[in-house]
Amino acid sequence: MKQTTIWIVDDDDSVLDLMLAIVERLGYRARTFTLATDALEQFQRGKAEVVISDVRMPDMDGLEFTRRLIEKDPSVKVMLLTGYPSIPDAVEAIKNGAFDYLTKPFRMEEIRIRLERALEARELFSRLVSSRWLTWILIGSMPLWFLLGYLFGCLLLDV
């Protein structure tokens, strides 16, 4: 089983069970929630790489849920599912940081491809953040390198 953890949030138990079966069949670990507020609370303790969430839920809509998840961890990839697709919702989802917007009904192959893309994007984001830190470390250490170069040059001139 892959070490990647996918969280699934949907108030419809049948969709939750189906999505859980698909995610586990694809080889990922999965955790399910029927309430977005429960998922947010648990997100403080143990994070997921990808969160698949319904848009329309009783306690909090998926658009607000996405915004709050991204605030907590910008690297998490959120895929929103909806049985009621609309262009305004799709635009709002992307503005709130959603990685993808899927419509119900969905196919297993579609979920597999979108999950792979989300995980690739997460990996690229992680590499970008790492390379930014490396750049700042190198820039921060430049005065030290200049000093060492100067001292080494002085030693060579004295010989």
XYZ file of C-alpha atoms in Angstrom:
159
model
C 0.000 0.000 0.000
C 1.233 3.497 -0.817
C 2.015 5.743 2.136
C -0.107 8.525 0.688
C -3.193 9.340 2.725
C -6.340 10.521 0.999
C -9.172 12.014 3.043
C -12.718 11.752 1.751
C -15.399 14.119 3.050
C -19.025 13.618 2.022
C -22.317 13.616 3.898
C -23.712 10.891 1.601
C -22.683 7.492 2.998
C -23.104 5.721 -0.350
C -20.725 8.153 -2.098
C -18.344 7.924 0.855
C -18.299 4.112 0.697
C -17.835 4.078 -3.080
C -15.028 6.632 -2.986
C -13.358 4.777 -0.103
C -13.440 1.529 -2.107
C -11.958 3.266 -5.166
C -9.172 4.990 -3.234
C -8.221 1.809 -1.369
C -8.356 -0.235 -4.573
C -5.898 2.235 -6.108
C -3.548 1.412 -3.240
C -3.833 4.522 -1.103
C -4.639 4.805 2.573
C -7.959 6.519 3.123
C -9.833 8.186 5.909
C -13.471 9.226 5.725
C -15.508 11.997 7.313
C -19.206 12.807 7.065
C -18.702 16.352 8.365
C -16.260 18.963 7.087
C -15.889 20.382 10.601
C -14.679 16.985 11.874
C -12.158 16.784 9.051
C -10.870 20.294 9.817
C -10.470 19.415 13.476
C -8.545 16.241 12.624
C -6.445 18.095 10.051
C -4.738 19.864 12.963
C -3.454 16.490 14.219
C -2.781 14.415 11.140
C -2.620 15.816 7.672
C -3.587 14.332 4.340
C -1.818 14.784 1.041
C -5.091 14.971 -0.888
C -8.626 15.711 0.309
C -11.622 14.748 -1.816
C -14.696 16.642 -0.671
C -18.307 17.106 -1.654
C -19.335 20.685 -2.408
C -22.759 20.627 -0.750
C -22.647 19.506 2.864
C -24.859 20.436 5.829
C -22.240 21.817 8.227
C -19.992 23.708 5.792
C -19.891 23.901 2.024
C -16.911 22.460 0.197
C -15.808 25.883 -1.031
C -15.341 27.241 2.501
C -13.857 23.917 3.592
C -11.272 24.184 0.794
C -10.340 27.736 1.784
C -9.789 26.704 5.400
C -7.714 23.652 4.480
C -5.456 25.696 2.198
C -5.003 28.275 4.974
C -3.762 25.509 7.270
C -1.543 23.794 4.690
C -0.977 25.317 1.231
C 0.526 22.054 -0.021
C -2.666 20.009 0.459
C -4.473 19.272 -2.789
C -8.256 19.511 -2.587
C -10.478 17.845 -5.158
C -14.116 18.912 -5.016
C -16.964 16.616 -6.100
C -20.417 17.838 -6.957
C -23.659 16.494 -8.257
C -24.732 20.063 -9.064
C -21.956 21.528 -11.232
C -21.971 25.228 -12.005
C -19.434 27.583 -13.522
C -19.638 30.067 -10.609
C -18.931 27.250 -8.112
C -16.027 25.971 -10.215
C -14.524 29.466 -10.415
C -14.982 29.984 -6.669
C -13.409 26.588 -5.974
C -10.291 27.486 -7.944
C -10.112 30.919 -6.273
C -10.256 29.176 -2.886
C -7.333 26.943 -3.853
C -9.017 23.747 -5.052
C -6.814 21.625 -7.277
C -9.674 19.995 -9.156
C -13.441 20.113 -9.594
C -15.177 16.861 -10.555
C -18.778 16.058 -11.269
C -20.828 13.113 -10.092
C -21.175 10.476 -11.351
C -17.470 9.744 -11.729
C -15.432 6.795 -12.996
C -12.628 5.025 -11.165
C -10.174 5.760 -13.996
C -10.998 9.467 -13.790
C -10.346 9.461 -10.030
C -7.052 7.584 -10.547
C -5.779 10.083 -13.122
C -6.820 13.114 -11.089
C -5.283 11.702 -7.896
C -1.995 11.064 -9.702
C -1.994 14.634 -11.022
C -2.760 16.031 -7.582
C 0.073 14.042 -6.008
C 2.499 15.121 -8.747
C 1.527 18.754 -8.163
C 2.035 18.314 -4.426
C 5.496 16.843 -5.017
C 6.436 19.725 -7.332
C 5.184 22.230 -4.754
C 7.303 20.526 -2.101
C 10.389 20.664 -4.332
C 9.773 24.325 -5.088
C 9.544 25.182 -1.393
C 12.744 23.206 -0.726
C 14.605 24.950 -3.537
C 13.496 28.348 -2.238
C 14.991 27.547 1.154
C 18.192 26.343 -0.479
C 18.432 29.600 -2.431
C 18.039 31.677 0.737
C 20.556 29.523 2.595
C 23.076 30.035 -0.202
C 22.399 33.768 -0.324
C 22.678 33.984 3.462
C 25.977 32.136 3.436
C 27.513 34.307 0.686
C 29.252 36.714 3.092
C 30.940 33.710 4.708
C 32.144 32.489 1.305
C 33.441 35.949 0.440
C 35.326 36.099 3.745
C 36.790 32.618 3.281
C 37.790 33.487 -0.295
C 39.448 36.691 0.863
C 41.367 34.880 3.622
C 42.420 32.138 1.227
C 43.574 34.785 -1.275
C 45.584 36.553 1.432
C 47.227 33.268 2.401
C 48.202 32.609 -1.214
C 49.707 36.091 -1.582
C 51.766 35.682 1.593
C 53.362 32.456 0.390
